[in-house]
Coordinates of C-alpha atoms in Angstrom, one line a residue:
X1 CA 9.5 -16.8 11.6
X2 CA 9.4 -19.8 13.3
X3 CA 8.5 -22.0 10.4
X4 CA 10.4 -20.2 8.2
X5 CA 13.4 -21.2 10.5
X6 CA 12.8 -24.7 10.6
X7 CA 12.3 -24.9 7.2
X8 CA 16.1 -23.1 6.8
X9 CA 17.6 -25.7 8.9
X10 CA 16.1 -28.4 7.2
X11 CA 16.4 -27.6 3.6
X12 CA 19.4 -27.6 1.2
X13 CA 18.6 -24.5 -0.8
X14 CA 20.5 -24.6 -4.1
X15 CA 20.3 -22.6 -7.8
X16 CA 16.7 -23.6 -9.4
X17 CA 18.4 -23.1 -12.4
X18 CA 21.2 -25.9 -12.1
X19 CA 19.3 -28.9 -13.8
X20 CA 16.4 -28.7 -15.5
X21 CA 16.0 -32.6 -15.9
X22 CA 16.0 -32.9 -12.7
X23 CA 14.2 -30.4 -10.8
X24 CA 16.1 -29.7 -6.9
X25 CA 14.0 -28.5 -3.8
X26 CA 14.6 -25.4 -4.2
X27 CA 13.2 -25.2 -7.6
X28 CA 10.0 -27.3 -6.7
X29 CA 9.5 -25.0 -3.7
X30 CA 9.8 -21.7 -5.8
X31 CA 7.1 -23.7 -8.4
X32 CA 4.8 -24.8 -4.8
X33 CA 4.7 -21.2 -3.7
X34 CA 3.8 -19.4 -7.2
X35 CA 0.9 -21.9 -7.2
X36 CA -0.4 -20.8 -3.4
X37 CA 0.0 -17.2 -4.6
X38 CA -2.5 -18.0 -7.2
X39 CA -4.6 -19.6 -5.2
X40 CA -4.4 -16.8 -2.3
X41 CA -5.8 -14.5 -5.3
X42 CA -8.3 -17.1 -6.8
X43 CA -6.4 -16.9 -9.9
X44 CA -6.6 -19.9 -12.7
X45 CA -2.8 -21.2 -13.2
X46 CA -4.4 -21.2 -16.7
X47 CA -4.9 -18.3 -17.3
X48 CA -2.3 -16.6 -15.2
X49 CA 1.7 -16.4 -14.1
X50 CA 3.7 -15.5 -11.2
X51 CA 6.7 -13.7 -12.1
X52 CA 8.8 -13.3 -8.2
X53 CA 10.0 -9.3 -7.8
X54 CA 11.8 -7.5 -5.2
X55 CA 8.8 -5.6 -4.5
X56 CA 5.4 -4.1 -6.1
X57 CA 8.0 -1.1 -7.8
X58 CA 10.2 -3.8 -9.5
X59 CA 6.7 -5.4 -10.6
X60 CA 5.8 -1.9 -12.1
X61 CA 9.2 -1.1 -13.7
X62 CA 9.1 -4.5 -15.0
X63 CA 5.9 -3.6 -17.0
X64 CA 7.0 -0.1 -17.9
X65 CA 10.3 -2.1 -19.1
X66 CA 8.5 -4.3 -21.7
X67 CA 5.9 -1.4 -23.2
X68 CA 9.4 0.9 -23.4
X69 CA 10.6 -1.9 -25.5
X70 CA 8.3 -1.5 -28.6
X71 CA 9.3 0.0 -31.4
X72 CA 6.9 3.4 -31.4
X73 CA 6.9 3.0 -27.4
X74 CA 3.7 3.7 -25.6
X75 CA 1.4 6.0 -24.5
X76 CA -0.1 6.0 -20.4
X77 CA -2.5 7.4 -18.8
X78 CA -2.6 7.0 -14.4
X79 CA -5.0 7.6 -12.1
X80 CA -4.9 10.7 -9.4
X81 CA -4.5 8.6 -6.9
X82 CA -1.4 6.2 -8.5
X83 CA 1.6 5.8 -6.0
X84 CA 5.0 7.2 -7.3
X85 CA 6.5 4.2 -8.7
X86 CA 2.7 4.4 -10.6
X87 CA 3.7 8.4 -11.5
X88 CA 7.0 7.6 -12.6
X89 CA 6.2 5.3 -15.9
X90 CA 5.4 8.0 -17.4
X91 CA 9.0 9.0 -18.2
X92 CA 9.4 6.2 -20.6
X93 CA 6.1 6.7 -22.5
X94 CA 5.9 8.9 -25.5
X95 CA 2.7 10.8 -24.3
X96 CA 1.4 11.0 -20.7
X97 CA -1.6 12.3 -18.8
X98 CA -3.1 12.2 -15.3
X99 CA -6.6 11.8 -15.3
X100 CA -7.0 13.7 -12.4
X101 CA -10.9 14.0 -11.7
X102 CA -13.8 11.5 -12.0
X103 CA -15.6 13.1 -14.7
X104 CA -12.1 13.1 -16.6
X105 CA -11.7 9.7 -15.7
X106 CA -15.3 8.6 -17.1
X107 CA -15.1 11.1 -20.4
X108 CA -12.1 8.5 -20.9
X109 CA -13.5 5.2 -20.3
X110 CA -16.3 6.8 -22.3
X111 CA -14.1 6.6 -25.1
X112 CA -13.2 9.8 -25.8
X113 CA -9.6 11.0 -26.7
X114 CA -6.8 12.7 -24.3
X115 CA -3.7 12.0 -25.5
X116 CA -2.3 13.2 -29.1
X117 CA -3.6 11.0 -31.8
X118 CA -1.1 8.0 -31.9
X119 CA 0.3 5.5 -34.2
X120 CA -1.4 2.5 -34.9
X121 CA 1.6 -0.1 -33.9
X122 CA 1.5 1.8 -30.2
X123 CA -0.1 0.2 -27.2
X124 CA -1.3 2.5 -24.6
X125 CA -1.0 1.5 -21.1
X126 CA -3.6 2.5 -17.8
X127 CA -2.3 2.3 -14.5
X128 CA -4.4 3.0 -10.9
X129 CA -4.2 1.7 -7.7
X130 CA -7.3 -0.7 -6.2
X131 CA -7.4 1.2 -3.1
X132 CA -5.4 4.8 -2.7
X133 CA -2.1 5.0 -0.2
X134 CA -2.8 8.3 0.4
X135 CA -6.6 7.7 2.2
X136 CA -7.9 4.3 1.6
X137 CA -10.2 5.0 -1.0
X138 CA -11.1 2.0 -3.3
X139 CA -11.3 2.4 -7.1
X140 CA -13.5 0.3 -9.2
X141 CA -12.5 -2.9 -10.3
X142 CA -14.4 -3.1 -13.0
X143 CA -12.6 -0.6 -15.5
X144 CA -10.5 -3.2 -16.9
X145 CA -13.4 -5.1 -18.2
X146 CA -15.0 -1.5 -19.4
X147 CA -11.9 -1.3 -21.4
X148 CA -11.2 -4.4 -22.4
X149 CA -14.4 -4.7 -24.1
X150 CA -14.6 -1.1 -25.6
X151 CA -14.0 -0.5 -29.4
X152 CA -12.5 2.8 -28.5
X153 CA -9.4 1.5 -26.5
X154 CA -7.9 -1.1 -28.8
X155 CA -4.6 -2.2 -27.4
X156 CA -4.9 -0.7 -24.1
X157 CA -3.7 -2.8 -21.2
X158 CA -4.4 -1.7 -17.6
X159 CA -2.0 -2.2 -14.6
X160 CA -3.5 -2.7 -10.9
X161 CA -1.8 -2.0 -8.0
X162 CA -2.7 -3.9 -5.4
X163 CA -0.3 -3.4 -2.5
X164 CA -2.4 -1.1 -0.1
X165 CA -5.5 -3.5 -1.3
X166 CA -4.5 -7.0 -0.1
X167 CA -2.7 -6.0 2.9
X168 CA -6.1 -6.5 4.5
X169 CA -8.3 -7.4 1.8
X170 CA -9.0 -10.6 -0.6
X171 CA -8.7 -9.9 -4.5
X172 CA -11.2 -12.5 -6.9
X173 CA -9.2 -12.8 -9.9
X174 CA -11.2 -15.6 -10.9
X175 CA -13.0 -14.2 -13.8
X176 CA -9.4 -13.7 -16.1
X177 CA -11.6 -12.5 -18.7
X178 CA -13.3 -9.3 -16.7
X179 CA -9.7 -8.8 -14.6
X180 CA -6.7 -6.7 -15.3
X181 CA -3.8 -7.9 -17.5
X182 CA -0.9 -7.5 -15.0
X183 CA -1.1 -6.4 -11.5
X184 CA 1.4 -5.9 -9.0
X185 CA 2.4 -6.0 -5.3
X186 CA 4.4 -6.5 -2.4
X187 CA 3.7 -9.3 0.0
X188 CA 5.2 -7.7 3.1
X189 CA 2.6 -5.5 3.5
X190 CA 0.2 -8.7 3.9
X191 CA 2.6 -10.7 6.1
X192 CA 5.1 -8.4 7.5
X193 CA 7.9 -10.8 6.2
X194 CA 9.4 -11.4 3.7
X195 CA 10.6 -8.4 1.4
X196 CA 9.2 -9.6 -1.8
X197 CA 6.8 -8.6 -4.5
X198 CA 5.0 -10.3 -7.9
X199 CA 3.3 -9.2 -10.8
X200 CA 0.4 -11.4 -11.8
X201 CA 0.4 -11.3 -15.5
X202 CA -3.1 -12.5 -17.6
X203 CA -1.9 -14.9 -20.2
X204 CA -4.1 -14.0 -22.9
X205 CA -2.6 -10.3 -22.7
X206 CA 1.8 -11.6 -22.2
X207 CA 2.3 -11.1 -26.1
X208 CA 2.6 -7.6 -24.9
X209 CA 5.3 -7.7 -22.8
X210 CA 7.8 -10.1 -25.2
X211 CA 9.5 -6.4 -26.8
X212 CA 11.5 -5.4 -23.4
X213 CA 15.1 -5.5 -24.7
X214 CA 17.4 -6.6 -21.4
X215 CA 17.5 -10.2 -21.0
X216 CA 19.4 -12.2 -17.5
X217 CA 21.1 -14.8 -16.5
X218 CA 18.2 -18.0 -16.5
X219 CA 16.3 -16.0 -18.9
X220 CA 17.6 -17.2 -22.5
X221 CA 17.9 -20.6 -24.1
X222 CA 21.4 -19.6 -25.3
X223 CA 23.4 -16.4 -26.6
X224 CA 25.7 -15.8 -29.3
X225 CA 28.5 -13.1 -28.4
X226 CA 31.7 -13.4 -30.5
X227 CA 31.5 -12.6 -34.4
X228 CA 27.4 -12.2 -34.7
X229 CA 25.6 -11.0 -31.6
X230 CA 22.0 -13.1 -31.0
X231 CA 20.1 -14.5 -28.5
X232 CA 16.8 -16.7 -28.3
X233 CA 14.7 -16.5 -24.8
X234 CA 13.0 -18.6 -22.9
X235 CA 9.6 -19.0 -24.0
X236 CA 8.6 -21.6 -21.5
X237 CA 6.5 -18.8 -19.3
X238 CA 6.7 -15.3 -18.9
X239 CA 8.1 -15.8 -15.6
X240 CA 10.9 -17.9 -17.0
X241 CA 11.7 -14.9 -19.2
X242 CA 11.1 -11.7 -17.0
X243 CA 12.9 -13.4 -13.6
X244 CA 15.9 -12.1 -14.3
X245 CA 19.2 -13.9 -12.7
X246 CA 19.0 -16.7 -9.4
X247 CA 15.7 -15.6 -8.0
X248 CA 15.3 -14.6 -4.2
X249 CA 15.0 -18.4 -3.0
X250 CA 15.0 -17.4 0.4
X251 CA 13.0 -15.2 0.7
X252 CA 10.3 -17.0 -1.7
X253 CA 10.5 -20.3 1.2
X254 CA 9.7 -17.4 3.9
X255 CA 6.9 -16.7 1.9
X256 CA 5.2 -19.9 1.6
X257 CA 5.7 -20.1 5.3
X258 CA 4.0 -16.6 5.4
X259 CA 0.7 -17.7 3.6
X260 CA 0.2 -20.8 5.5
X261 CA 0.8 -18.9 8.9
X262 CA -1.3 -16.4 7.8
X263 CA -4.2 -18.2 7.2
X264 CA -3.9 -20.5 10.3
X265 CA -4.3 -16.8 12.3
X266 CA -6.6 -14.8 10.6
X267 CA -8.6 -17.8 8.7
X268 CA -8.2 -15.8 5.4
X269 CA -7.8 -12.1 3.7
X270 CA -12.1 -11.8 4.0
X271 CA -11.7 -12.2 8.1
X272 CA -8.8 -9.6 8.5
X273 CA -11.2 -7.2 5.9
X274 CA -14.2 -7.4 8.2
X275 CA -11.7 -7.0 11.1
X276 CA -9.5 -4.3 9.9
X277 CA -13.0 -2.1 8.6
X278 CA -14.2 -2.3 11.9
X279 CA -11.5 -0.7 13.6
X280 CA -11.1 2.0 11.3
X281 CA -14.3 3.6 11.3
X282 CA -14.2 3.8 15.0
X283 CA -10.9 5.6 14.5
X284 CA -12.8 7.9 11.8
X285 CA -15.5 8.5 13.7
X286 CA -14.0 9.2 16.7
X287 CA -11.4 11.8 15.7
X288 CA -14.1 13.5 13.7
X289 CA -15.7 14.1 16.9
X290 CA -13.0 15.4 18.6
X291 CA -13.8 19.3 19.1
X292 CA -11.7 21.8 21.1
X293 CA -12.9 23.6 24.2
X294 CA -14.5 26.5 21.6
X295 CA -16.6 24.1 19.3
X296 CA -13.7 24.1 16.7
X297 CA -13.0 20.6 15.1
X298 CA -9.3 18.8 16.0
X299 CA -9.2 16.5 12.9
X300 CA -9.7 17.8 9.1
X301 CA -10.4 14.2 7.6
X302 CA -9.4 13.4 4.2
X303 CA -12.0 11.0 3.0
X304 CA -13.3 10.5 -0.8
X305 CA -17.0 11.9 -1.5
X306 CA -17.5 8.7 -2.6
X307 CA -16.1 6.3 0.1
X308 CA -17.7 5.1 3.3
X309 CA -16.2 3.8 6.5
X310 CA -17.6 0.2 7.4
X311 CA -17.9 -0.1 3.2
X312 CA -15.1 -2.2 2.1
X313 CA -16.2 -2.0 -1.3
X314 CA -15.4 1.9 -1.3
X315 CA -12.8 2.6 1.8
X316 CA -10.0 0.4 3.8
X317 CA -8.5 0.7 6.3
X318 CA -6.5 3.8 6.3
X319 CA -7.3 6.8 8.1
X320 CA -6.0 10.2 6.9
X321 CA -5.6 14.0 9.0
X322 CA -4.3 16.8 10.0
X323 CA -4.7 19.0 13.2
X324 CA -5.9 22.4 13.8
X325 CA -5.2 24.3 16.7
X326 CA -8.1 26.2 18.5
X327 CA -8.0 29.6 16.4
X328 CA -8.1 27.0 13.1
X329 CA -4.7 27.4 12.1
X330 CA -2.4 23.9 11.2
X331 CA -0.3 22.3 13.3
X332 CA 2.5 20.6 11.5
X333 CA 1.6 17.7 10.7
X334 CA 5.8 16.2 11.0
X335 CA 6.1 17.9 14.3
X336 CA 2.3 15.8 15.1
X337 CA 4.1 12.5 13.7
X338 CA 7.0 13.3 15.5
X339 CA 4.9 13.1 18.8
X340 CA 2.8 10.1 18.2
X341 CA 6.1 8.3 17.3
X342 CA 8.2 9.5 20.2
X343 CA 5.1 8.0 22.1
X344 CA 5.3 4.3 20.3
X345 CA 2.5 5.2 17.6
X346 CA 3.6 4.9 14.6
X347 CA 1.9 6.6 11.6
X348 CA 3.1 8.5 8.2
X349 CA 3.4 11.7 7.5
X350 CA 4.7 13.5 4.2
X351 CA 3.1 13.5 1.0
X352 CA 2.4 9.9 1.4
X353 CA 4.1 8.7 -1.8
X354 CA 0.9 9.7 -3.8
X355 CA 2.0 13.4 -5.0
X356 CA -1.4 14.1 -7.5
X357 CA -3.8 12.8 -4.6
X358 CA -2.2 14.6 -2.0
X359 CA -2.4 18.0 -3.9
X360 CA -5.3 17.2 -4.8
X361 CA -6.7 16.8 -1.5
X362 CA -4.9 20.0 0.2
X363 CA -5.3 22.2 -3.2
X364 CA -2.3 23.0 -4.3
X365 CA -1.5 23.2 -8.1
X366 CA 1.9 21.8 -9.4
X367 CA 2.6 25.8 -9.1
X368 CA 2.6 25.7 -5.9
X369 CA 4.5 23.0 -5.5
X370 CA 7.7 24.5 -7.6
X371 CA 7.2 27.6 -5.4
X372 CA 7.8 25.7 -2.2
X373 CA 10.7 23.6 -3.5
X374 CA 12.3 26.9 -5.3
X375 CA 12.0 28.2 -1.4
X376 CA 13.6 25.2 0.4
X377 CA 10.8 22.7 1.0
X378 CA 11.1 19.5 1.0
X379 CA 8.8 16.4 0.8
X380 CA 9.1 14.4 4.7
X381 CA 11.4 16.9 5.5
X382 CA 11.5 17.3 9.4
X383 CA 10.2 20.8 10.8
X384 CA 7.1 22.9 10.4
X385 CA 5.4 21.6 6.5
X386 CA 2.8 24.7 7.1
X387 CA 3.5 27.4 4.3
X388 CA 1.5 30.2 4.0
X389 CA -1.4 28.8 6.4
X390 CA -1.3 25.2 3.6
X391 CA -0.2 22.3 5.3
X392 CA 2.1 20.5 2.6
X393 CA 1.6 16.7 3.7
X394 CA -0.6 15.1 5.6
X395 CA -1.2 12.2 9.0
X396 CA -1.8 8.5 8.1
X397 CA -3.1 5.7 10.2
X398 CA -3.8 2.6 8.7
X399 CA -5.3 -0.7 10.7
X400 CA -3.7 -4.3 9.8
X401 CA -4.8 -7.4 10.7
X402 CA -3.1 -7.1 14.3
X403 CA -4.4 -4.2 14.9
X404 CA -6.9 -3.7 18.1
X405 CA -9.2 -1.6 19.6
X406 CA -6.7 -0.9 22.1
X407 CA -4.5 0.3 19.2
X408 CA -7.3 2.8 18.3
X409 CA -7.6 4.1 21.6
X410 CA -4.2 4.9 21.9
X411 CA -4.5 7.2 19.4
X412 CA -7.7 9.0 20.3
X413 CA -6.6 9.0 23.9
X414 CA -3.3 11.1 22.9
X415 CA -4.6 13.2 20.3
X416 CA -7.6 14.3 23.5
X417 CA -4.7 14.6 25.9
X418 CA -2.2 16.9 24.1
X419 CA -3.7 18.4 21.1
X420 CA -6.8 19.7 22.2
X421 CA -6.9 22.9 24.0
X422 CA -9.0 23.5 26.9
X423 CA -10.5 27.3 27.9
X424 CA -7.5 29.6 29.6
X425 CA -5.3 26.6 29.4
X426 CA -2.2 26.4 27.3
X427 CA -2.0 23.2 25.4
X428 CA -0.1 20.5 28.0
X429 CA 3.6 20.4 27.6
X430 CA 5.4 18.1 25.7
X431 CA 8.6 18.1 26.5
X432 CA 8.6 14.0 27.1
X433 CA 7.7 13.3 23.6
X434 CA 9.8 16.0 22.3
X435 CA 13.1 14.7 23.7
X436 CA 12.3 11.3 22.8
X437 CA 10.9 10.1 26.3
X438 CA 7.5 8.4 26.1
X439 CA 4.6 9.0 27.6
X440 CA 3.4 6.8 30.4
X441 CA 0.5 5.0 28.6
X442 CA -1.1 1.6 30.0
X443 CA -4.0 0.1 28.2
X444 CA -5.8 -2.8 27.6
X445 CA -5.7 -4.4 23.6
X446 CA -7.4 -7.4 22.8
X447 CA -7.0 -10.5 20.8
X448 CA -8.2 -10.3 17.0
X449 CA -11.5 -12.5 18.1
X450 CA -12.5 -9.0 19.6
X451 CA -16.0 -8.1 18.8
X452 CA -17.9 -4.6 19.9
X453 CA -20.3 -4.6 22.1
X454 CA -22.0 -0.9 22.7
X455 CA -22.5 -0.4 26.7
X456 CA -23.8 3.3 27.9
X457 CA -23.2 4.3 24.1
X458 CA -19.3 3.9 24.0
X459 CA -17.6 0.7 22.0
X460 CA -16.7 -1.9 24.8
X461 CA -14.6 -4.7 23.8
X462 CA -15.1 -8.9 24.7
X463 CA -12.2 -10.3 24.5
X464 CA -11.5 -14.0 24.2
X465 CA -7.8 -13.0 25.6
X466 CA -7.0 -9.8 27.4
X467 CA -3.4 -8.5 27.9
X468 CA -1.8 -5.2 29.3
X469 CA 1.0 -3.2 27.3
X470 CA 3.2 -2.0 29.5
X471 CA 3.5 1.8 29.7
X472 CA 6.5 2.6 28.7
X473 CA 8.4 4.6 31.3
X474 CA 7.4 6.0 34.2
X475 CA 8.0 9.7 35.1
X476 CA 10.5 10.6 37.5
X477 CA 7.2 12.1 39.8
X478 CA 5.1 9.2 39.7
X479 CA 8.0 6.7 41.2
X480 CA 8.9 8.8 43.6
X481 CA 5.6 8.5 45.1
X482 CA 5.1 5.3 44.5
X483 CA 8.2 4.6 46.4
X484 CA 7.0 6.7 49.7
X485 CA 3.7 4.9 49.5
X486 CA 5.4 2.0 49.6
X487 CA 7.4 3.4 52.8
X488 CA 3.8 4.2 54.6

């Protein structure tokens, strides 16, 4: 932030558009920044283009814009664990399926067919997500290659989404011949600030988005509108002909200052990976632990078979529950959120934005679903989300690159002192947390150079620089006596 306002009061920011002859700041900046985004990615200004979006949806929309555009429309085919803006292409193509299991997904890639037999001018687009929102599990990055180079899927592009990827992990696009042909994301999630996404589109595969039909202000050479009705666009780059109107200057200056800051922290995306993995298997494996006084387990984990804490090349850093009470019944897993936030620890809770992975993961059928919704319920709706002894969303953690042991503590630390019940003890009162007064929580986090160091068979922490949050407030108790041993 503090670059980014120095920057603002030194710089003249003006329409990149207003001469072409003569390029301005503002449009040497914007070109500066789309050439650090490739670099961030390892990507080949060859063989690929930025085009600036509001986010990683507009990226996908953008996409699903362009296929809708051809004449016999397209067909598409998502992954079970695709994000909603991934789910919701599907109501522009002309056939849609979820490949919802792995052996689907492979009898796919295999070749075989799953969608009606379809015309011959129709390109068929794949979407999936490099690593899930709902649990952090990482998918393959070699399927675009696999169908790339397969006879069977002629004219099928894929679509990554890489937003809960990068946000603490590189991406090697180097190889633009083995990656995907457009993939999308959203930089806050990497740098906090500013609100802005991309899509990264392979050059080799752009012919495919030339059919979308709206066009933008700084997107056409020059438009006939009186008598005959024409226009000719821009075929400079795709990003000169999918940025639609005066591009998000601003915002694209705070995010050049973002990358550079970034890297002067963390010394790249590889550091915060190593970092961010670390933390969140000791979160894993500490709430799996976690048992109540009768031997019954706190935490029901929702991890892939396939996926491995401390593997970044199968699980990131996302950490996914729910809680059971003693007698194995749920607890609500909003009411759970509600207490962690109340108490400055702030995870998600819902259906996580990823509806097939989520039912997936709690079995219940689309069936199900109508039932609930028929009855009332309602996704991240506050209140009890346990029907009929099924919780109907889930508890998400996820690490970032400031994230600390400390933070990790916290968490375990609460979840041990108010969820767990003990023998002939009612679970502890939480009437603090419930009317929105925090608990009284000091503990020590450390810098990111923090490194584990095993002592008596608990994680320690060195730390290069040590600080103390402040709890938050103090109950009414504990500075009363504080005040009369003060008097002594």
């Amino acid at each position: 932030m503090d670059s980014f306002c120095v920057q603002m009061r030194a710089s003249i920011l003006s329409n990149p558009h207003s001469d072409a002859s003569k390029p301005s700041f503002s449009a040497m900046m914007v070109e500066n920044t789309r050439q650090k985004v490739l670099r961030l990615f390892d990507a080949d200004p060859e063989h690929w283009d930025v085009v600036f979006t509001a986010n990683a949806t507009a990226a996908v929309k953008l996409v699903m814009e362009c296929f809708a555009g051809h004449e016999q429309g397209f067909d598409y085919l998502y992954h079970l664990n695709s994000h909603t803006s991934l789910v919701g292409v599907r109501e522009q193509s002309q056939n849609s399926r979820c490949l919802a299991t792995p052996e689907e997904m492979e009898y796919w890639l295999s070749g075989s067919q799953l969608l009606p037999e379809k015309s011959v001018d129709r390109p068929t687009l794949f979407a999936y997500p490099a690593q899930s929102n709902m649990n952090g599990e990482r998918l393959p990055l070699s399927w675009p290659s696999r169908i790339r180079g397969s006879a069977h899927h002629k004219d099928t592009y894929t679509l990554l989404d890489v937003a809960a990827l990068v946000s603490t992990s590189p991406l090697d696009l180097t190889n633009h011949a083995t990656a995907p042909d457009f993939v999308t994301m959203s930089f806050y999630k990497i740098f906090g600030f500013p609100d802005l996404g991309a899509l990264l589109v392979r050059k080799a595969s752009a012919r495919v988005l030339r059919c979308r039909k709206y066009f933008g202000g700084g997107t056409t050479e020059m438009i006939g509108c009186i008598g005959t009705s024409w226009v000719e666009r821009k075929e400079k780059s795709m990003h000169a002909r999918l940025e639609d109107g005066t591009i998000a200057i601003r915002s694209i200056l705070a995010l050049s200052c973002a990358i550079d800051t970034h890297r002067n922290l963390f010394d790249g995306l590889a550091r915060v990976s190593e970092h961010t993995a670390w933390l969140a298997k000791i979160l894993y494996d500490r709430l799996a632990s976690l048992k109540h006084a009768n031997g019954t387990p706190v935490c029901q984990l929702y991890k892939a078979p396939m996926s491995m804490y401390g593997d970044s090349n199968s699980q990131g850093a996302t950490v996914t529950f729910n809680v059971r009470k003693s007698d194995g019944s749920w607890k609500s897993g909003s009411e759970v959120g509600a207490l962690l936030r109340a108490n400055d620890i702030h995870v998600r809770t819902g259906s996580l934005c990823n509806p097939a992975g989520m039912a997936s993961a709690l079995g219940l059928s689309s069936e199900d679903l109508r039932v609930a919704f028929e009855s009332g319920f309602r996704c991240n709706q506050p209140g009890n989300d346990v029907r009929g002894d099924i919780p109907f969303g889930m508890i998400r953690a996820t690490m970032g690159a400031m994230s600390t042991l400390g933070d990790v503590m916290t968490i375990v630390n609460f979840i041990e002192k108010h969820l767990i019940e003990l023998p002939h003890k009612a679970p502890q009162s939480l009437g603090g947390a419930l009317s929105g007064l925090p608990e009284d929580i000091s503990i020590t986090t450390a810098s990111f150079d923090e490194k584990s160091v095993v002592e008596a068979g608990q994680p320690a922490v060195r730390m290069l620089k040590e600080s103390t949050r402040p709890g938050p407030v103090r109950t009414f108790w504990t500075a009363l006596f504080s005040c009369i041993s003060k008097r002594k």
